[in-house]
Coordinates of N, CA and C in Angstrom, one line a residue:
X1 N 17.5 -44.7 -158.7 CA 18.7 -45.0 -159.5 C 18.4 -46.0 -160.6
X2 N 19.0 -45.7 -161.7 CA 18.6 -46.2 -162.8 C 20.2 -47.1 -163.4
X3 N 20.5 -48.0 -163.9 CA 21.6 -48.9 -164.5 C 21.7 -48.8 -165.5
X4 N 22.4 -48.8 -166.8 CA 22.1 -48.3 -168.0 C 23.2 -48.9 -168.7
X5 N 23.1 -50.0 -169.3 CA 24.2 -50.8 -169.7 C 24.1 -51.0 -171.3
X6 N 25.1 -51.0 -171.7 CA 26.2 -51.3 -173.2 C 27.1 -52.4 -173.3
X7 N 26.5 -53.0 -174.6 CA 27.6 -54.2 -174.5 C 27.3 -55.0 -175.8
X8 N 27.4 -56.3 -175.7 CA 27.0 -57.1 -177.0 C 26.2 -58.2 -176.4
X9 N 26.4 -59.7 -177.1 CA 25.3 -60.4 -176.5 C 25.4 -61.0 -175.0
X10 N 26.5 -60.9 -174.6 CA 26.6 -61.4 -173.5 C 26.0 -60.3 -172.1
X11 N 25.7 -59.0 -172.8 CA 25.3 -58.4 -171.7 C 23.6 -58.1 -172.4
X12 N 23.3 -59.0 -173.6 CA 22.0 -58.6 -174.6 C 21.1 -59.8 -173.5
X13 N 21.9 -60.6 -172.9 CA 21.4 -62.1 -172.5 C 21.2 -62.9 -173.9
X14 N 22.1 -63.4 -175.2 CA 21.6 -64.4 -175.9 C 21.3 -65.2 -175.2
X15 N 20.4 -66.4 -175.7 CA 20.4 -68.0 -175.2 C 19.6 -67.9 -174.0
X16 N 19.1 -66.8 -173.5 CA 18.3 -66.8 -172.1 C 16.3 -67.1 -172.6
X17 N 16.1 -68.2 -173.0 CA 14.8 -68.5 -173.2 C 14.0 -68.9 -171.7
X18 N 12.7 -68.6 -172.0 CA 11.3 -69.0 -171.1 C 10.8 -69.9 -172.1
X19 N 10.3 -69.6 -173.3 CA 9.6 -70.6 -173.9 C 9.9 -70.6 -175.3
X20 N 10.3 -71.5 -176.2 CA 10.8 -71.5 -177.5 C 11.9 -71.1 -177.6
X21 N 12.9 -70.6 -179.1 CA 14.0 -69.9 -179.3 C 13.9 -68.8 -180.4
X22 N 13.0 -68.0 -180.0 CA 12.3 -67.1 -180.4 C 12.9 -66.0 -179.5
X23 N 13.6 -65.0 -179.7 CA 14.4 -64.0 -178.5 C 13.3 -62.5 -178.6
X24 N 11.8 -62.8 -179.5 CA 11.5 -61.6 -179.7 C 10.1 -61.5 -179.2
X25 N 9.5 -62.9 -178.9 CA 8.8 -62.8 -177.9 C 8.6 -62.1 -176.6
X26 N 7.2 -61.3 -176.0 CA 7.5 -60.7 -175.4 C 7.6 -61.5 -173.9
X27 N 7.5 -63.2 -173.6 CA 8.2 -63.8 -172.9 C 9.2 -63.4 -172.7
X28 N 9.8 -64.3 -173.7 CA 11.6 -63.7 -173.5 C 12.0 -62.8 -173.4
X29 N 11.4 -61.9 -174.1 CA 12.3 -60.4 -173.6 C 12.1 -60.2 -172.4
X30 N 11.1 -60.5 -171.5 CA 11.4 -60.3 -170.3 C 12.0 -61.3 -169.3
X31 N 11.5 -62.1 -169.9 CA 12.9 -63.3 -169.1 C 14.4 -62.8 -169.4
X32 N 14.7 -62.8 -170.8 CA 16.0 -61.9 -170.6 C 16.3 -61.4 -169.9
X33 N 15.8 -59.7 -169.7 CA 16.2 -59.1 -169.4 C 16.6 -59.0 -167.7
X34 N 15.5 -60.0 -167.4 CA 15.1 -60.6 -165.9 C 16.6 -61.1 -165.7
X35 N 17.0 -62.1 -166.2 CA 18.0 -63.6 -166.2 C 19.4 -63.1 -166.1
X36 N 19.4 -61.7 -167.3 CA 21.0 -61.7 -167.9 C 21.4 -61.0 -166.4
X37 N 22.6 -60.3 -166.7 CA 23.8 -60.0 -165.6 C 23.3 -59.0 -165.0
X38 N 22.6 -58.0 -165.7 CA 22.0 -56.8 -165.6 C 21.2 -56.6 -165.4
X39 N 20.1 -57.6 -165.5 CA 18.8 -57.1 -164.5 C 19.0 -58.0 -163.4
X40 N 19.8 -59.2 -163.2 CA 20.2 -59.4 -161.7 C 20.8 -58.6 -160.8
X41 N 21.5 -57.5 -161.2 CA 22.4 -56.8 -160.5 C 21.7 -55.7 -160.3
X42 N 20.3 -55.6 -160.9 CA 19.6 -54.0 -160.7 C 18.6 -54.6 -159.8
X43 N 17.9 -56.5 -159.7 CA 17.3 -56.7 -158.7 C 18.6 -56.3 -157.3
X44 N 19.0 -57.2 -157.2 CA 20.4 -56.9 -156.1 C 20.1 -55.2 -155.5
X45 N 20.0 -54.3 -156.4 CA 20.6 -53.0 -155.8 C 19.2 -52.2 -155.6
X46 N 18.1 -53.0 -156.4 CA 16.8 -52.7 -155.9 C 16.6 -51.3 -156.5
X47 N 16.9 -51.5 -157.9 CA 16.7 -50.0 -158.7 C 16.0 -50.7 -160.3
X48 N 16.0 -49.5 -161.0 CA 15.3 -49.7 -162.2 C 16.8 -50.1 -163.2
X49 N 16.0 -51.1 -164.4 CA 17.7 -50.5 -165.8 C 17.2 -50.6 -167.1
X50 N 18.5 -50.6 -168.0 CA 17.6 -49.9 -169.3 C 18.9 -50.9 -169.9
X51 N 18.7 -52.1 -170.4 CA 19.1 -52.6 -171.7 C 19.3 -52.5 -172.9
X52 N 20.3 -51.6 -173.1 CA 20.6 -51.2 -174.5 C 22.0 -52.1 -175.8
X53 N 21.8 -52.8 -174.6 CA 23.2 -53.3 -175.4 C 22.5 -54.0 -176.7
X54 N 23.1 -54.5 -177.9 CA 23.4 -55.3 -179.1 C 24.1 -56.5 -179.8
X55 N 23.3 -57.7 -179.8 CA 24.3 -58.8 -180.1 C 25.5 -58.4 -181.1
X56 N 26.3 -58.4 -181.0 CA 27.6 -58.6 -182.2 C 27.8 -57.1 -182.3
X57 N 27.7 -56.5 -181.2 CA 28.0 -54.9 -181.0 C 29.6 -54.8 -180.7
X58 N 30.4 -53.6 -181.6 CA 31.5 -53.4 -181.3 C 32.2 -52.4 -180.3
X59 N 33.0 -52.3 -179.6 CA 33.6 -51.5 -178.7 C 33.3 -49.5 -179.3
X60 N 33.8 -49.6 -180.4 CA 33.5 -48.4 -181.7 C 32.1 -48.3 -181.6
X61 N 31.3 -48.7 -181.5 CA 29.8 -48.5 -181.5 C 29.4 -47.9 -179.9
X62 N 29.9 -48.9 -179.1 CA 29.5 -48.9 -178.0 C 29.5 -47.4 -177.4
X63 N 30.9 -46.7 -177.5 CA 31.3 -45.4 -177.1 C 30.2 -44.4 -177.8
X64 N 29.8 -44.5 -178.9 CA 28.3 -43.7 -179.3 C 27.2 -44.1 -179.4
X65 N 26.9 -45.1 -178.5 CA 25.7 -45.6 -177.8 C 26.1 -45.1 -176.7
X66 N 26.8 -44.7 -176.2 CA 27.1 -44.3 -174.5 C 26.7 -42.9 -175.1
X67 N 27.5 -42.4 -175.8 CA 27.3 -40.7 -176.1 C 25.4 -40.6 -176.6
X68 N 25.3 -41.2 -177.2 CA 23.8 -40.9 -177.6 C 23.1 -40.8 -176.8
X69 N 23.2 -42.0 -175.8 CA 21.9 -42.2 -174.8 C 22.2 -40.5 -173.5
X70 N 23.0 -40.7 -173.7 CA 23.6 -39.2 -172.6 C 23.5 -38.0 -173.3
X71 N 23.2 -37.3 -174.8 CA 23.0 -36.6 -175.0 C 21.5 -36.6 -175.7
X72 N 20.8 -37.4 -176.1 CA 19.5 -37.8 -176.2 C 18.5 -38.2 -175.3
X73 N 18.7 -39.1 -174.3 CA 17.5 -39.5 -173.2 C 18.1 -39.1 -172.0
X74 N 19.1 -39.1 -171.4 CA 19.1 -39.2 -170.2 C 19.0 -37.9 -169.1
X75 N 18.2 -37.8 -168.7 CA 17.5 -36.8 -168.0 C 18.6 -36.2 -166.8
X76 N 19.0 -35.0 -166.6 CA 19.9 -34.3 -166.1 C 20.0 -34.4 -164.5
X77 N 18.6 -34.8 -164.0 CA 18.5 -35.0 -162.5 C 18.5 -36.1 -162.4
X78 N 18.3 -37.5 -163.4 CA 18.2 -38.5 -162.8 C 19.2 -39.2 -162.7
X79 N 19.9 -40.3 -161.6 CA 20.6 -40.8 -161.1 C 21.0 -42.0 -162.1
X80 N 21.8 -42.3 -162.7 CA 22.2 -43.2 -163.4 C 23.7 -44.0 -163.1
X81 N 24.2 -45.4 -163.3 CA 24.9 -45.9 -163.5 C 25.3 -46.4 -164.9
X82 N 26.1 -45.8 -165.6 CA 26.3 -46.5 -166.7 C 27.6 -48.1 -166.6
X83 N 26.7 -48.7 -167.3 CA 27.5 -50.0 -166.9 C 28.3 -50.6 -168.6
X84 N 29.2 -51.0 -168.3 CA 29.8 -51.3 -169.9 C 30.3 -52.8 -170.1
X85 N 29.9 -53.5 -170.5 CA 30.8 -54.7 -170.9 C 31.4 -54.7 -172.3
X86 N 33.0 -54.5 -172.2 CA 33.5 -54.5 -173.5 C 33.6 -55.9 -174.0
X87 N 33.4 -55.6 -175.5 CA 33.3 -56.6 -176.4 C 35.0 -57.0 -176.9
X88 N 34.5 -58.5 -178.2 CA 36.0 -58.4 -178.8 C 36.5 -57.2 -179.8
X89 N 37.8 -56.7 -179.1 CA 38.5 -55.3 -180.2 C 38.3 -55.8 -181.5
X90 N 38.8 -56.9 -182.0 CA 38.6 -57.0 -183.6 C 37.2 -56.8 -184.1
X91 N 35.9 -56.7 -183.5 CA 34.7 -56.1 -183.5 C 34.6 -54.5 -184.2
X92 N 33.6 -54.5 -185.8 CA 34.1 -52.8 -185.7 C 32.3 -53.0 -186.2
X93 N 31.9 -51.9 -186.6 CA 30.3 -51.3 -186.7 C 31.0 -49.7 -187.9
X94 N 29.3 -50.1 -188.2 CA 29.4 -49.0 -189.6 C 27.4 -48.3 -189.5
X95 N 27.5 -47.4 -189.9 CA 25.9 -46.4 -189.2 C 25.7 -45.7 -190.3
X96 N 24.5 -46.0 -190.7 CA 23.6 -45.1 -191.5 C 22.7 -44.9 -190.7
X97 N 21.4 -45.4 -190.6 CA 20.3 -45.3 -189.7 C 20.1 -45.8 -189.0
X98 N 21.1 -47.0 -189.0 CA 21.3 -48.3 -187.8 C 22.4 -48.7 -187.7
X99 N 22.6 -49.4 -186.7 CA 24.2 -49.8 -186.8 C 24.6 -51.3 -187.3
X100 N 25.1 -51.6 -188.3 CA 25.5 -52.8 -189.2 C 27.2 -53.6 -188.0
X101 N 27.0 -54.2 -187.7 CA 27.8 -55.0 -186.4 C 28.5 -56.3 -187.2
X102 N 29.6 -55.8 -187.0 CA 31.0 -57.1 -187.0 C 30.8 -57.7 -188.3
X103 N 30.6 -56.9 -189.5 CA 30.5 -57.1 -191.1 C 29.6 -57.4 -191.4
X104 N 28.3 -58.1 -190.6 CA 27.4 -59.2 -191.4 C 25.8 -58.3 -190.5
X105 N 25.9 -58.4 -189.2 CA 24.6 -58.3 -188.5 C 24.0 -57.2 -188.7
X106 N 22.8 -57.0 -188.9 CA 21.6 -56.1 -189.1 C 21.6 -55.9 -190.7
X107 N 22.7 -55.9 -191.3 CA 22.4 -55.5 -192.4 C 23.9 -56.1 -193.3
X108 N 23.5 -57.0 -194.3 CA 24.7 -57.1 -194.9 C 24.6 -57.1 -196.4
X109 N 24.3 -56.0 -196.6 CA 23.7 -55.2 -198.0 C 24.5 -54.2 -198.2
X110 N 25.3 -53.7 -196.9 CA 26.4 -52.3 -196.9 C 27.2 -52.2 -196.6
X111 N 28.0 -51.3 -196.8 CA 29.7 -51.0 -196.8 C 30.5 -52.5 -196.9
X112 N 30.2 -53.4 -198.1 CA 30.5 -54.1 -198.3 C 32.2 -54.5 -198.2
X113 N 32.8 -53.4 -199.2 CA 34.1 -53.1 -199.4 C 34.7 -52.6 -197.7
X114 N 34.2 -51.7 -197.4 CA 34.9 -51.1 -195.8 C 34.8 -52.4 -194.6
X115 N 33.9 -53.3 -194.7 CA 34.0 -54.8 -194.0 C 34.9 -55.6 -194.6
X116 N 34.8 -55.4 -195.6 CA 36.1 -57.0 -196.2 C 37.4 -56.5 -195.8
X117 N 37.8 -55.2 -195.7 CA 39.0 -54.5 -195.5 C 39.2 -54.1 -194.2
X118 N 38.6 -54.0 -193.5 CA 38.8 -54.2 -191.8 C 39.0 -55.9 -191.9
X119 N 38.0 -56.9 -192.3 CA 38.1 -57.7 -191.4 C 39.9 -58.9 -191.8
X120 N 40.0 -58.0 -193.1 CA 41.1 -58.8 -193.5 C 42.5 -58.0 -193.0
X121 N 42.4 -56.5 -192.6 CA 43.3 -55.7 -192.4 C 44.2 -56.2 -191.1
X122 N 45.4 -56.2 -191.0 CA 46.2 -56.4 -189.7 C 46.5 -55.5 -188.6
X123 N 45.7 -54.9 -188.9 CA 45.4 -53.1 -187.6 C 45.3 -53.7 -186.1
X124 N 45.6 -52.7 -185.2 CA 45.8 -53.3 -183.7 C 44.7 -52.5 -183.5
X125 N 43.5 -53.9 -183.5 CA 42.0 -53.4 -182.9 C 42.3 -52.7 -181.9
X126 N 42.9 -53.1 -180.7 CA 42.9 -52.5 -179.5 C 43.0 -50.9 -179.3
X127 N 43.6 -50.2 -180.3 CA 43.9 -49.1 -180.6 C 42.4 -48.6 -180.2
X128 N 41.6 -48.9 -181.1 CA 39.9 -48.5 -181.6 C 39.3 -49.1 -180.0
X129 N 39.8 -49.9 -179.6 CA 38.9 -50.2 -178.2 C 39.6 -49.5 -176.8
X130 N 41.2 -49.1 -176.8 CA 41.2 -48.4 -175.4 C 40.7 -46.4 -176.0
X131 N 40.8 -46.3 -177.1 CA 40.3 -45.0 -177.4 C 38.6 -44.8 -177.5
X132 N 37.7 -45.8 -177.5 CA 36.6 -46.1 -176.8 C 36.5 -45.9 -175.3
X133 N 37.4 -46.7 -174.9 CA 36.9 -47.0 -173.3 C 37.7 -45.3 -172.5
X134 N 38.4 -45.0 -173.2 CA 39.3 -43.5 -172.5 C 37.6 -42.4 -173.0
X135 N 37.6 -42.5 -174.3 CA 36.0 -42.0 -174.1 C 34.9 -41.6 -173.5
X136 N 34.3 -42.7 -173.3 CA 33.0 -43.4 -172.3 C 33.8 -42.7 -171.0
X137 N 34.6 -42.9 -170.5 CA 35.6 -43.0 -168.9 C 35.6 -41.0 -168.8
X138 N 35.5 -40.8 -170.2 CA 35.8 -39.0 -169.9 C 34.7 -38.3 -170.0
X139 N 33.4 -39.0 -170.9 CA 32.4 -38.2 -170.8 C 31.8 -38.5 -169.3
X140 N 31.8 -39.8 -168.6 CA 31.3 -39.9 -167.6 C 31.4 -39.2 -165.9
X141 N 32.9 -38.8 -166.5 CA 33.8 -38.4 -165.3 C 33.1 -36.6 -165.8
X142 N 32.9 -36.4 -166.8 CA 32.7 -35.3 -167.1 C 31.5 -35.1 -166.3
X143 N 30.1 -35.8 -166.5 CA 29.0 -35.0 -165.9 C 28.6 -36.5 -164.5
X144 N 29.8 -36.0 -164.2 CA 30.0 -37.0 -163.0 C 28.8 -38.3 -162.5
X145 N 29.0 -39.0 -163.8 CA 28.2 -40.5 -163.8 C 28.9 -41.5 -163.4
X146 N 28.7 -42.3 -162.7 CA 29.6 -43.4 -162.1 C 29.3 -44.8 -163.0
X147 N 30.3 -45.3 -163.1 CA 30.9 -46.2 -164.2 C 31.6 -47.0 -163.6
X148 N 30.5 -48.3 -164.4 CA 30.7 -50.0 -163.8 C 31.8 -50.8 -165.1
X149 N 32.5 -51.1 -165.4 CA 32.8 -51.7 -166.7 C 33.6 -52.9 -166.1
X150 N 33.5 -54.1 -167.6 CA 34.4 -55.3 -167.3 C 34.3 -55.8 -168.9
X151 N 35.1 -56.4 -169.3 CA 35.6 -56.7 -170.4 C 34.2 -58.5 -170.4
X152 N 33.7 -58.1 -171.3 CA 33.2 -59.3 -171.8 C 34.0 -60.7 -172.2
X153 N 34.3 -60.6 -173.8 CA 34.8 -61.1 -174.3 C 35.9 -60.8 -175.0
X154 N 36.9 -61.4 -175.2 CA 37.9 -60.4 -176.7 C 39.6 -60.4 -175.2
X155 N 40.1 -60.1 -176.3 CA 41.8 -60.0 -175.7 C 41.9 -58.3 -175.4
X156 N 42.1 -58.0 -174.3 CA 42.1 -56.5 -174.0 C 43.5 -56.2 -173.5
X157 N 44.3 -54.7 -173.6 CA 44.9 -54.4 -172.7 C 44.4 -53.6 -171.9
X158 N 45.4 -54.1 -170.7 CA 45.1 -53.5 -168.9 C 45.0 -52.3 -169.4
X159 N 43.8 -51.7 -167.9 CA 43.8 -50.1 -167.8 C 44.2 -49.7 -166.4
X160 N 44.0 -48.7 -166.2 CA 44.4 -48.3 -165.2 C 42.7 -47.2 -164.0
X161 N 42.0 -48.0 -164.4 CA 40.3 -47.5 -164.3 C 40.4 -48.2 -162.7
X162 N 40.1 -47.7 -161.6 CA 39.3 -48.2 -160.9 C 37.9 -49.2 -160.4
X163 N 36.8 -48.0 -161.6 CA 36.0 -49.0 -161.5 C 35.4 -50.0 -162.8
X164 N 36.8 -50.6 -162.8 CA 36.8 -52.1 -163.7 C 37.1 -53.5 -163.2
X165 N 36.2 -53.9 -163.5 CA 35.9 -55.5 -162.5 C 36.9 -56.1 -163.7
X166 N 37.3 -57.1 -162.5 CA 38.6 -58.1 -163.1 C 39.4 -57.7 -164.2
X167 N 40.0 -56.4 -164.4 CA 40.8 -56.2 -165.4 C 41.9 -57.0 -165.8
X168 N 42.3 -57.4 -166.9 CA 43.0 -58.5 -167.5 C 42.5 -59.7 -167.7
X169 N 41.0 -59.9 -167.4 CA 40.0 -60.9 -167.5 C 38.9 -60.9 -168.3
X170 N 37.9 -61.7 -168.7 CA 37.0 -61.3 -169.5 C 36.0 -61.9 -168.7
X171 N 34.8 -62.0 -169.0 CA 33.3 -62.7 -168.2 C 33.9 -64.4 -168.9
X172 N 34.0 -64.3 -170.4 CA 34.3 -65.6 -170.8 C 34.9 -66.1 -169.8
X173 N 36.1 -65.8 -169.7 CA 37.3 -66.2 -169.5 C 37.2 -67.2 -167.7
X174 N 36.1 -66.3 -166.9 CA 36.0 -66.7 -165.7 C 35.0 -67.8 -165.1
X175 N 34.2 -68.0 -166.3 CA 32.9 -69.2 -166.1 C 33.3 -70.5 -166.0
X176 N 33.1 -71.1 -165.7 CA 32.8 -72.6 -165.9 C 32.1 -73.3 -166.6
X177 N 32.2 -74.6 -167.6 CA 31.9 -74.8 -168.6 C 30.4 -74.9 -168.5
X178 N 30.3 -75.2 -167.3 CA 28.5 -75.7 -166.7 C 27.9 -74.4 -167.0
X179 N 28.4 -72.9 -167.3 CA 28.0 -71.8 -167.1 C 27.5 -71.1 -168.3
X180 N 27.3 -72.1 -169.5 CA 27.3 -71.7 -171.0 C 26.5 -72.3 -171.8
X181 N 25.5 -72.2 -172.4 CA 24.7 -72.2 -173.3 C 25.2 -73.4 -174.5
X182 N 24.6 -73.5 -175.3 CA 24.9 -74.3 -176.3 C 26.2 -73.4 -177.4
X183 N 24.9 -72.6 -177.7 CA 25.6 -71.6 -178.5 C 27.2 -70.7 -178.1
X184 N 27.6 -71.1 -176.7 CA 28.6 -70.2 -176.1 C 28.4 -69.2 -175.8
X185 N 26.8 -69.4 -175.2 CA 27.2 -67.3 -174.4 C 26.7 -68.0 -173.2
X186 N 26.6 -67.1 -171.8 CA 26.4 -67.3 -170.5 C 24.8 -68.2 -170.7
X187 N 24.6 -69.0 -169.4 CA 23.0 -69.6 -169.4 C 22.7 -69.1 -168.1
X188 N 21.7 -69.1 -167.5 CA 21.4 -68.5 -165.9 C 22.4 -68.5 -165.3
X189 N 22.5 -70.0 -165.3 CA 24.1 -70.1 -163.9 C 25.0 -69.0 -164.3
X190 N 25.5 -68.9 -165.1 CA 26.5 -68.6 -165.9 C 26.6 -66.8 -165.4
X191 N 25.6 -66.0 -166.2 CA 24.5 -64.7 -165.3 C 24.4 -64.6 -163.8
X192 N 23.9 -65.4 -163.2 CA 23.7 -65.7 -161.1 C 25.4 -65.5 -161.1
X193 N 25.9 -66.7 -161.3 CA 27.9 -66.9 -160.9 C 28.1 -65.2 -161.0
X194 N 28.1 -64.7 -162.1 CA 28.9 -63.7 -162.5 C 28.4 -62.3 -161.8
X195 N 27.3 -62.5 -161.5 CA 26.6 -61.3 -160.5 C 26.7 -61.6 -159.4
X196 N 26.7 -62.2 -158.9 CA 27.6 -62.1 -157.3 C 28.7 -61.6 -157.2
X197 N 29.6 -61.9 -158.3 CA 30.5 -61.3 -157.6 C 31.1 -60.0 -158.7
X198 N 30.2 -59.6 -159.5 CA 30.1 -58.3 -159.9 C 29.2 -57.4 -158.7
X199 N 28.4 -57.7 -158.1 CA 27.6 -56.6 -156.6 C 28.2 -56.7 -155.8
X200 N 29.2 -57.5 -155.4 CA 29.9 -57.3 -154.4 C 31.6 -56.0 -154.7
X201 N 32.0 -56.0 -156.1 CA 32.7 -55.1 -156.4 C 31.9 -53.3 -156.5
X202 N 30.8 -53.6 -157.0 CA 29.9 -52.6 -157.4 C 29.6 -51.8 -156.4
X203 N 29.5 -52.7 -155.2 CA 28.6 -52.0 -154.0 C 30.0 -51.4 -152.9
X204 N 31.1 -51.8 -153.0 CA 32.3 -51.4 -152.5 C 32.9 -50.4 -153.5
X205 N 32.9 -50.5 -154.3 CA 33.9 -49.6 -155.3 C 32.7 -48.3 -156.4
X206 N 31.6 -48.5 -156.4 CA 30.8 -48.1 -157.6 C 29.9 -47.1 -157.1
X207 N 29.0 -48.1 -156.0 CA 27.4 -47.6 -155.9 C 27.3 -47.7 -154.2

């Protein structure tokens, strides 16, 4: 069984260092990926996972990062959980050959005009985020992949999904202050707290 998670930085593990603040080291990449929520919860269940998520990744992105990896890598017999942590809806992304995230990240050389005009527009993000998550929820149900999701960060409305941990809550929303980095994303503790009692829903309701 393989875990296969989408999200932004909180499921990327920002802020999770072994040595320096260098995130591209290949220390830290594997302390990351070791630390964040998602490779604790794949040690827990004693399987393999595949970290795909993106700092400053938006909900709109996410849903074709879910479709891509399921119509490009993911191998028809192998056993996968796709795991989702939704970002904040005001979050949008724009794709040429890569995905340019929340106006500025990876590249802020493009669609100059289409970012100034989202981010000043008074549109009900949410719209673009439960028509993401109805998405992800139908292609999965389609080739019968089981699906972990919980709202990261951002103001969401309730769904009606089963397997959604703490719906009406965010990962933010439930930490303790001791559980956060400088910068504001989760620190170990923060990751440990939040995986306990994400495997204990996972292994009742998911896996």
């Amino acid at each position: 069984m393989k875990l296969v998670a989408f999200g932004c930085s909180f499921t990327y593990g920002s802020e999770l260092f072994a040595i320096g603040e260098d995130p591209n080291t290949l220390e830290n990449i594997r302390y990351r990926n070791k630390h964040c929520w998602l490779g604790q919860l794949a040690q827990r269940f004693d399987c393999e996972r595949d970290n795909r998520s993106e700092p400053a990744n938006s909900n709109y992105a996410i849903q074709y990062q879910v479709a891509d990896y399921i119509n490009n890598t993911w191998k028809r017999d192998e056993k996968i959980v796709v795991c989702v942590a939704w970002t904040e809806p005001a979050r949008f992304s724009w794709l040429d050959d890569k995905w340019t995230h929340n106006g500025t990240v990876r590249n802020d050389q493009k669609f100059f005009h289409s970012r100034s005009d989202w981010l000043k527009s008074d549109v009900n993000h949410n719209y673009w985020t439960d028509a993401a998550k109805l998405n992800v929820n139908a292609v999965c149900k389609y080739y019968n992949i089981p699906i972990l999701q919980f709202n990261a960060i951002g103001k969401h409305t309730t769904t009606q999904y089963p397997n959604y941990f703490l719906d009406g809550a965010t990962m933010q929303s439930v930490l303790e202050p001791e559980h956060f980095a400088s910068g504001g994303h989760p620190n170990e503790l923060g990751h440990e707290w939040f995986t306990k009692r994400l495997y204990l829903f996972a292994k009742e309701r998911i896996i």
